Short mmCIF file of C-alpha atoms and ligand atoms in Angstrom, two decimals:
data_model
loop_
_atom_site.label_atom_id
_atom_site.label_comp_id
_atom_site.label_asym_id
_atom_site.label_seq_id
_atom_site.Cartn_x
_atom_site.Cartn_y
_atom_site.Cartn_z
CA MET A 1 -68.28 9.73 13.43
CA THR A 2 -70.02 7.25 10.03
CA THR A 3 -69.56 4.20 9.50
CA HIS A 4 -67.29 5.42 6.75
CA THR A 5 -64.90 7.49 9.07
CA ILE A 6 -64.07 5.13 11.34
CA VAL A 7 -63.07 2.21 8.72
CA LEU A 8 -61.29 5.13 6.80
CA SER A 9 -59.55 6.12 10.06
CA LEU A 10 -58.73 2.60 10.97
CA LEU A 11 -57.39 1.91 7.47
CA ILE A 12 -55.23 4.90 8.07
CA LEU A 13 -53.89 3.76 11.41
CA GLY A 14 -53.01 0.69 9.91
CA LEU A 15 -50.77 2.12 7.51
CA ASN A 16 -49.46 4.72 10.08
CA PHE A 17 -48.31 1.16 11.98
CA SER A 18 -47.12 -0.68 9.20
CA THR A 19 -44.64 2.16 8.40
CA GLN A 20 -43.81 2.57 11.49
CA ALA A 21 -43.00 -0.87 11.95
CA GLN A 22 -40.95 -0.76 8.82
CA ASN A 23 -39.07 2.41 10.44
CA ALA A 24 -38.79 0.73 13.53
CA HIS A 25 -35.40 -0.82 12.49
CA VAL A 26 -32.39 1.23 12.86
CA ASN A 27 -29.10 0.15 11.67
CA PRO A 28 -26.40 1.08 14.21
CA TRP A 29 -23.98 1.13 11.52
CA ALA A 30 -25.35 3.35 9.34
CA PRO A 31 -23.28 5.42 8.24
CA MET A 32 -23.88 8.81 10.22
CA GLU A 33 -21.78 12.10 10.98
CA LEU A 34 -18.84 12.09 12.19
CA GLY A 35 -16.70 13.92 15.03
CA ALA A 36 -13.99 15.92 14.63
CA LEU A 37 -10.89 14.19 12.91
CA PRO A 38 -7.43 14.26 13.54
CA PRO A 39 -5.82 17.26 11.90
CA VAL A 40 -4.04 16.48 8.88
CA ALA A 41 0.01 16.32 9.35
CA SER A 42 2.13 18.81 7.73
CA LEU A 43 2.85 18.61 4.16
CA THR A 44 6.36 20.23 4.29
CA ASP A 45 8.07 18.84 7.21
CA GLY A 46 9.33 15.63 5.60
CA VAL A 47 11.42 13.57 3.39
CA TRP A 48 10.62 11.56 0.42
CA LEU A 49 12.44 8.43 0.64
CA LYS A 50 12.36 5.64 -2.08
CA GLY A 51 13.14 2.06 -1.26
CA GLU A 52 12.21 -1.85 -1.37
CA LEU A 53 9.81 -3.67 0.54
CA HIS A 54 9.36 -7.22 -0.73
CA LEU A 55 13.30 -9.04 -1.58
CA HIS A 56 14.73 -12.38 -0.86
CA SER A 57 18.52 -13.04 -0.17
CA ARG A 58 20.50 -16.48 0.55
CA HIS A 59 19.17 -16.44 3.71
CA SER A 60 15.74 -18.07 1.70
CA LYS A 61 16.09 -21.29 -0.34
CA GLU A 62 15.95 -20.75 -3.77
CA SER A 63 17.27 -17.68 -3.74
CA SER A 64 20.75 -17.50 -5.93
CA ASN A 65 23.30 -15.10 -6.23
CA ASN A 66 22.01 -12.21 -3.80
CA PRO A 67 23.93 -11.87 -0.74
CA ILE A 68 22.93 -8.70 1.59
CA SER A 69 26.09 -7.44 0.53
CA LYS A 70 25.58 -7.25 -3.32
CA ILE A 71 21.96 -6.46 -2.43
CA LEU A 72 22.98 -3.57 -0.53
CA ALA A 73 25.84 -2.33 -2.46
CA PHE A 74 23.20 -2.09 -5.66
CA SER A 75 20.41 -0.61 -3.78
CA LYS A 76 22.97 2.11 -2.79
CA SER A 77 24.27 2.60 -6.29
CA VAL A 78 20.48 3.21 -7.53
CA GLY A 79 19.79 5.49 -4.86
CA ILE A 80 17.58 3.54 -2.30
CA ASP A 81 17.01 4.96 1.17
CA TYR A 82 15.44 2.30 2.92
CA LEU A 83 15.34 -1.52 2.47
CA CYS A 84 13.49 -4.55 4.03
CA ILE A 85 14.72 -8.08 2.97
CA THR A 86 11.91 -10.41 3.42
CA ASP A 87 13.31 -14.35 3.78
CA HIS A 88 10.85 -16.46 3.82
CA ASP A 89 10.33 -17.76 7.45
CA ASN A 90 9.69 -21.40 7.09
CA HIS A 91 13.05 -21.96 5.36
CA VAL A 92 15.06 -21.53 9.04
CA ASP A 93 11.99 -22.46 10.94
CA GLY A 94 11.02 -18.91 12.12
CA ASP A 95 14.40 -17.95 13.34
CA VAL A 96 15.10 -14.84 10.82
CA GLU A 97 16.89 -13.50 14.10
CA HIS A 98 19.67 -15.98 13.82
CA ASN A 99 19.95 -15.99 10.25
CA THR A 100 19.41 -13.28 7.99
CA TRP A 101 19.23 -10.16 10.79
CA ALA A 102 22.51 -12.28 12.49
CA ASP A 103 24.24 -11.65 9.08
CA PRO A 104 27.13 -9.96 9.62
CA GLU A 105 25.99 -8.10 6.37
CA PHE A 106 23.22 -6.83 7.59
CA ARG A 107 24.54 -3.01 8.16
CA SER A 108 24.36 -0.40 5.80
CA ASP A 109 25.90 3.29 7.08
CA SER A 110 23.60 4.88 4.45
CA ILE A 111 20.14 2.82 4.04
CA LEU A 112 18.03 2.10 6.47
CA LEU A 113 17.62 -1.16 7.20
CA LEU A 114 14.11 -2.48 8.42
CA TYR A 115 13.88 -5.55 10.16
CA GLY A 116 11.32 -8.01 8.58
CA ALA A 117 10.62 -11.25 7.24
CA GLU A 118 8.41 -13.05 4.23
CA TRP A 119 5.66 -15.04 6.87
CA THR A 120 5.17 -18.10 4.92
CA THR A 121 2.38 -19.95 5.61
CA THR A 122 0.23 -22.80 4.31
CA ARG A 123 -2.84 -19.92 4.12
CA GLY A 124 -0.50 -17.26 2.30
CA HIS A 125 2.20 -14.79 2.41
CA GLY A 126 2.56 -11.44 4.30
CA ASN A 127 5.32 -9.06 5.50
CA VAL A 128 6.22 -8.22 8.48
CA PHE A 129 8.04 -4.33 8.60
CA SER A 130 9.74 -3.35 11.66
CA ALA A 131 12.46 -0.39 13.05
CA ARG A 132 13.58 -2.61 15.13
CA PRO A 133 14.27 -6.30 16.05
CA TYR A 134 11.01 -8.14 17.20
CA ASP A 135 9.95 -11.57 18.27
CA HIS A 136 9.56 -13.06 14.51
CA GLN A 137 9.49 -16.53 16.03
CA ARG A 138 6.17 -15.98 17.73
CA LEU A 139 4.52 -15.12 14.93
CA TYR A 140 5.79 -18.08 12.96
CA ASP A 141 4.67 -20.51 15.79
CA VAL A 142 1.03 -19.22 15.33
CA ARG A 143 0.44 -19.04 11.67
CA ASP A 144 -1.98 -22.31 11.09
CA GLN A 145 -4.40 -20.74 14.15
CA ARG A 146 -7.47 -19.29 13.86
CA ASP A 147 -7.32 -15.15 13.28
CA VAL A 148 -8.29 -14.04 16.51
CA VAL A 149 -5.11 -16.05 17.79
CA VAL A 150 -3.41 -14.72 15.07
CA GLY A 151 -4.57 -11.57 15.58
CA ALA A 152 -3.62 -10.74 19.33
CA ILE A 153 -0.31 -11.72 18.62
CA VAL A 154 0.01 -9.11 15.80
CA LYS A 155 -0.97 -6.88 18.39
CA GLU A 156 1.20 -7.82 21.20
CA LEU A 157 4.38 -8.09 18.98
CA GLY A 158 3.46 -4.36 17.88
CA ILE A 159 4.66 -5.12 14.20
CA HIS A 160 3.21 -3.24 10.76
CA LEU A 161 1.97 -7.05 9.09
CA SER A 162 1.22 -6.30 5.04
CA ALA A 163 -0.43 -8.81 2.65
CA ASN A 164 1.45 -9.93 -0.27
CA HIS A 165 0.41 -10.31 -3.20
CA PRO A 166 -2.95 -11.03 -2.26
CA SER A 167 -4.60 -13.09 -5.35
CA GLY A 168 -3.65 -16.54 -6.64
CA LYS A 169 -1.08 -18.95 -5.41
CA ASP A 170 -0.10 -17.44 -1.83
CA HIS A 171 -3.22 -15.17 -1.78
CA PHE A 172 -3.34 -13.77 1.75
CA GLY A 173 -5.53 -16.05 3.22
CA TYR A 174 -6.30 -14.17 6.94
CA SER A 175 -7.94 -11.53 8.17
CA TYR A 176 -7.46 -7.43 6.71
CA ASP A 177 -8.47 -6.55 9.60
CA MET A 178 -4.85 -7.43 11.02
CA VAL A 179 -3.19 -6.05 8.04
CA LYS A 180 -1.86 -2.06 7.66
CA SER A 181 -0.96 -2.74 3.83
CA ILE A 182 -1.07 -4.37 0.99
CA GLU A 183 0.90 -5.42 -1.47
CA VAL A 184 -0.52 -3.96 -5.03
CA TRP A 185 1.90 -3.61 -7.48
CA ASN A 186 3.83 -7.13 -7.29
CA SER A 187 6.88 -7.56 -9.37
CA ALA A 188 8.02 -5.60 -12.21
CA ILE A 189 5.16 -7.27 -14.46
CA TRP A 190 2.33 -4.98 -13.62
CA SER A 191 -0.05 -6.54 -15.47
CA LYS A 192 -0.88 -9.46 -12.79
CA ASN A 193 -1.82 -7.47 -10.62
CA ALA A 194 -5.18 -6.55 -11.65
CA ASN A 195 -6.95 -8.40 -8.82
CA ALA A 196 -4.95 -7.25 -6.03
CA ILE A 197 -6.08 -4.01 -7.25
CA MET A 198 -9.62 -5.06 -7.29
CA ILE A 199 -8.96 -6.29 -3.64
CA TRP A 200 -7.43 -2.74 -2.66
CA ASP A 201 -10.34 -1.07 -3.51
CA ASP A 202 -12.97 -3.44 -1.77
CA MET A 203 -11.38 -3.15 1.22
CA LEU A 204 -11.02 0.93 0.62
CA SER A 205 -15.01 0.76 -0.11
CA SER A 206 -15.93 -1.35 2.85
CA GLY A 207 -14.08 1.53 5.32
CA ARG A 208 -10.74 -0.05 5.08
CA LYS A 209 -7.85 2.83 5.30
CA LEU A 210 -5.43 0.68 4.02
CA THR A 211 -2.12 1.55 2.22
CA GLY A 212 -1.02 0.07 -0.90
CA ARG A 213 2.72 -0.48 -1.48
CA GLY A 214 5.05 -2.22 -4.14
CA GLY A 215 7.87 -4.86 -3.71
CA SER A 216 10.07 -6.64 -5.84
CA ASP A 217 9.54 -10.15 -4.56
CA ALA A 218 13.11 -10.52 -6.43
CA HIS A 219 14.90 -13.51 -5.56
CA HIS A 220 17.94 -13.75 -7.91
CA GLY A 221 21.56 -11.55 -8.08
CA THR A 222 23.64 -11.43 -11.64
CA PRO A 223 26.29 -14.15 -10.94
CA GLU A 224 29.81 -13.03 -10.28
CA THR A 225 31.50 -15.04 -12.91
CA PRO A 226 29.29 -17.62 -15.26
CA ASP A 227 29.78 -21.03 -14.26
CA LYS A 228 27.65 -19.28 -10.95
CA ALA A 229 24.82 -18.84 -13.53
CA THR A 230 21.28 -20.73 -12.33
CA LYS A 231 18.37 -21.07 -14.34
CA ASN A 232 16.69 -18.31 -13.02
CA SER A 233 19.56 -16.01 -12.95
CA TYR A 234 18.08 -14.11 -15.94
CA GLN A 235 15.23 -12.87 -13.48
CA ALA A 236 17.68 -10.32 -11.87
CA ARG A 237 18.02 -8.38 -15.52
CA ALA A 238 14.34 -8.03 -15.21
CA ASN A 239 12.82 -7.98 -11.81
CA TYR A 240 15.20 -6.45 -9.13
CA VAL A 241 15.54 -4.25 -6.18
CA GLY A 242 13.21 -1.54 -7.15
CA THR A 243 11.04 -2.51 -9.64
CA PRO A 244 8.60 -1.11 -8.47
CA THR A 245 9.83 1.09 -6.17
CA THR A 246 7.47 2.10 -2.77
CA TRP A 247 7.78 5.55 -1.96
CA VAL A 248 7.40 7.26 1.74
CA PHE A 249 6.85 10.91 2.85
CA ALA A 250 8.37 9.91 6.64
CA THR A 251 8.94 12.86 9.12
CA LYS A 252 12.68 11.97 9.15
CA ARG A 253 15.04 10.07 7.87
CA THR A 254 14.55 7.02 10.43
CA SER A 255 13.62 3.53 10.12
CA GLN A 256 10.67 4.33 12.76
CA ALA A 257 9.96 7.32 10.45
CA VAL A 258 9.79 4.77 7.22
CA VAL A 259 7.59 2.70 8.98
CA ASP A 260 5.02 5.06 10.34
CA ALA A 261 4.74 7.08 6.99
CA LEU A 262 3.96 2.69 5.57
CA THR A 263 1.04 2.83 8.25
CA ASN A 264 -0.48 6.12 7.28
CA GLY A 265 -0.25 6.10 3.75
CA ARG A 266 2.01 9.05 2.15
CA VAL A 267 2.61 6.48 -0.15
CA CYS A 268 2.95 6.12 -3.62
CA VAL A 269 4.56 3.11 -6.35
CA THR A 270 6.33 3.72 -8.88
CA ALA A 271 7.81 1.26 -11.79
CA ASN A 272 11.37 1.96 -10.78
CA PRO A 273 13.63 4.44 -8.68
CA PHE A 274 13.95 6.60 -11.26
CA ALA A 275 10.51 7.36 -12.64
CA PRO A 276 8.89 10.26 -11.02
CA ARG A 277 7.20 10.27 -8.43
CA VAL A 278 3.32 10.42 -8.31
CA GLU A 279 2.31 13.10 -6.24
CA PHE A 280 -1.83 13.54 -5.10
CA LEU A 281 -2.68 16.82 -3.55
CA ALA A 282 -5.94 18.30 -2.27
CA ASP A 283 -7.19 21.32 -1.22
CA TRP A 284 -10.11 21.19 1.29
CA ASP A 285 -11.06 24.06 2.28
CA GLN A 286 -10.38 25.92 -1.05
CA ASP A 287 -7.99 29.06 -0.04
CA GLY A 288 -5.73 28.21 -3.14
CA LYS A 289 -3.14 25.81 -1.48
CA MET A 290 -2.85 22.10 -1.04
CA ASP A 291 -3.55 20.96 2.56
CA MET A 292 -3.96 17.16 2.10
CA MET A 293 -1.97 14.76 0.29
CA MET A 294 -2.47 10.92 -0.64
CA GLY A 295 -3.32 9.17 3.02
CA ASP A 296 -4.56 11.88 4.65
CA ASN A 297 -8.16 11.91 6.08
CA ALA A 298 -10.47 14.61 6.64
CA LYS A 299 -13.99 15.34 7.25
CA ALA A 300 -16.12 16.77 4.00
CA THR A 301 -18.26 19.76 4.27
CA GLY A 302 -20.52 19.69 1.55
CA LYS A 303 -18.09 22.20 -0.17
CA PRO A 304 -16.34 20.91 -3.04
CA VAL A 305 -12.18 19.77 -3.17
CA ARG A 306 -9.82 20.96 -5.75
CA PHE A 307 -7.18 18.05 -6.64
CA ARG A 308 -3.65 18.00 -7.82
CA VAL A 309 -2.19 15.28 -9.39
CA GLN A 310 1.59 16.14 -10.03
CA LEU A 311 4.76 14.01 -11.70
CA THR A 312 7.95 15.04 -9.66
CA GLY A 313 11.32 13.96 -10.73
CA ASN A 314 12.80 12.32 -14.38
CA THR A 315 9.54 13.14 -16.82
CA ASN A 316 10.53 13.35 -20.63
CA PRO A 317 9.08 16.94 -21.16
CA ASP A 318 7.61 15.75 -24.90
CA SER A 319 6.14 12.63 -23.65
CA ALA A 320 2.21 12.59 -22.58
CA TYR A 321 1.20 10.97 -19.38
CA THR A 322 -2.36 9.77 -18.44
CA VAL A 323 -3.88 10.42 -15.41
CA ASN A 324 -6.05 7.89 -14.34
CA VAL A 325 -8.79 9.08 -11.42
CA ILE A 326 -10.53 6.01 -9.29
CA LYS A 327 -13.65 6.49 -6.91
CA ASN A 328 -14.92 5.00 -4.11
CA GLY A 329 -13.60 2.26 -6.41
CA ASN A 330 -14.45 3.01 -9.95
CA PRO A 331 -13.51 5.19 -12.75
CA PHE A 332 -14.24 9.21 -11.93
CA ASN A 333 -12.55 10.88 -14.85
CA THR A 334 -8.54 10.28 -16.74
CA TYR A 335 -6.77 13.43 -17.55
CA THR A 336 -4.05 14.44 -19.67
CA ALA A 337 -0.35 15.79 -18.43
CA LYS A 338 2.60 16.89 -20.14
CA GLY A 339 5.04 19.38 -19.82
CA LYS A 340 8.17 20.14 -18.14
CA THR A 341 6.49 19.45 -14.87
CA PRO A 342 3.36 17.50 -15.98
CA ALA A 343 0.43 18.53 -13.62
CA VAL A 344 -3.14 18.04 -13.57
CA GLU A 345 -6.15 19.53 -11.94
CA PHE A 346 -9.89 18.64 -10.82
CA THR A 347 -12.68 19.27 -8.83
CA ASP A 348 -15.31 17.33 -6.87
CA THR A 349 -17.67 17.12 -3.96
CA PRO A 350 -16.86 14.48 -1.53
CA ALA A 351 -20.34 12.78 -0.12
CA THR A 352 -20.96 14.91 3.59
CA ILE A 353 -22.53 11.33 4.96
CA GLY A 354 -20.67 8.18 4.44
CA ARG A 355 -16.85 7.84 2.55
CA THR A 356 -15.45 8.90 -0.48
CA TYR A 357 -11.80 8.38 -1.48
CA TYR A 358 -9.87 9.20 -4.49
CA ARG A 359 -6.68 7.64 -5.89
CA VAL A 360 -5.01 7.79 -9.46
CA GLU A 361 -3.18 5.29 -11.60
CA VAL A 362 -0.74 7.40 -14.12
CA GLN A 363 0.29 5.52 -17.32
CA GLY A 364 2.96 6.62 -20.01
CA PRO A 365 6.63 6.28 -21.17
CA GLN A 366 8.87 4.18 -18.72
CA THR A 367 12.10 6.22 -17.53
CA PRO A 368 14.59 4.29 -18.41
CA TYR A 369 16.31 1.28 -15.32
CA PRO A 370 19.24 0.68 -17.31
CA GLN A 371 20.66 -1.93 -13.96
CA VAL A 372 17.28 -3.75 -14.55
CA PRO A 373 16.94 -3.53 -18.31
CA GLY A 374 14.26 -6.05 -18.68
CA SER A 375 12.19 -4.54 -16.34
CA MET A 376 10.87 -1.97 -18.70
CA ALA A 377 9.43 -4.13 -20.73
CA LEU A 378 7.24 -6.05 -18.39
CA SER A 379 6.00 -2.80 -16.88
CA GLY A 380 4.38 -1.72 -19.55
CA ASN A 381 3.19 1.56 -19.86
CA MET A 382 2.65 2.13 -15.89
CA VAL A 383 4.07 4.64 -14.24
CA GLY A 384 3.12 4.81 -11.10
CA LEU A 385 0.14 4.60 -8.73
CA SER A 386 -1.07 6.68 -5.10
CA ASN A 387 -2.58 6.05 -2.41
CA PRO A 388 -6.45 7.52 -1.40
CA ILE A 389 -7.07 10.73 -0.23
CA TYR A 390 -10.15 9.89 2.61
CA PHE A 391 -13.03 11.84 3.44
CA ASN A 392 -15.02 10.61 6.16
CA PHE A 393 -12.76 7.68 7.13
CA ASP A 394 -13.50 6.96 10.90
CA PRO A 395 -10.73 6.88 13.12
CA ASN A 396 -12.59 4.55 15.49
CA PHE A 397 -13.26 1.77 12.40
ZN1 LIG B 1 5.37 -14.59 -1.56
ZN1 LIG B 2 8.45 -13.41 -1.84
#
């Protein structure tokens, strides 16, 4: 061996060492292939229910002309299936149980009434949605503690906590690890939700399977007589029950099934109760029949997936709807849907390693909502949005 060869060998060895040293770091959190995922639930065994998830009655101090009986009668008249009255818990020192829930008017034969409240804290607002009464006082009492303490109480209570109007004043200033959904569409004023949508996409992109939902946050009802009017009475004509409307695909017509559907993300949001529902489906195995819907999560196979967006309900056959597809937080493509049953289809191949999600937003003409006529102009051309279809989202995240 010549000196030259030895030097060369040492050099190569040295190079190898440095390469190995760089590669020695293994990130235990790096995306890797997942094991089998739970099967997707039935696409047909269930019922679409429309509801309102953020609404204040007279038990909120700044609410006017809005007793529960009025809210229920109105909701019934516009076909609302489920409702959560979310009064400010701080207005009753956390005792929602002996105020909103104890109101003799808090009952309905036709509408599924969820138990909940708006958790109104220094660090922000969140709604609770529960099929049965729970100890809200405990959640109220813990509001100023560290997230780790709050999170433990949320878990113990077994409640679905949801982040409200997450940007701006009263944003949700807690960890998103303790919520199952986020209010991506607050009130009839669609345009003010841009930052909420941005936060949602950030949470989704980081691996959180977080349901997007709506809520009118209406505080004011229509006065019976002109002398009962307040300075905010005009709001009832522009923002009330169903602006926007949150649709859930529930396994049955029960409060628990509504909460479960919210948690699972089989949810879309539309400008009002009469707007066409946005349905987002996928044919995962390309056998020609749809086998996933929004909220569902499946393993990416490396083969292309066929997607379908359809509008169901009161569509205007002469109108064109714009369908914006968002993939992993970025614009993917824009399509036009028209005709009696507007629908579009597209194909894409989700990555086999790492997460992918797709969601859609639909713009077009507003379906009239004569009961809340001012809402149509406020919602602009926003018709509705879907929840994502997920690939490779780790259920143990
Ligand atoms: Zn609020
Ligand atoms: Zn509110």
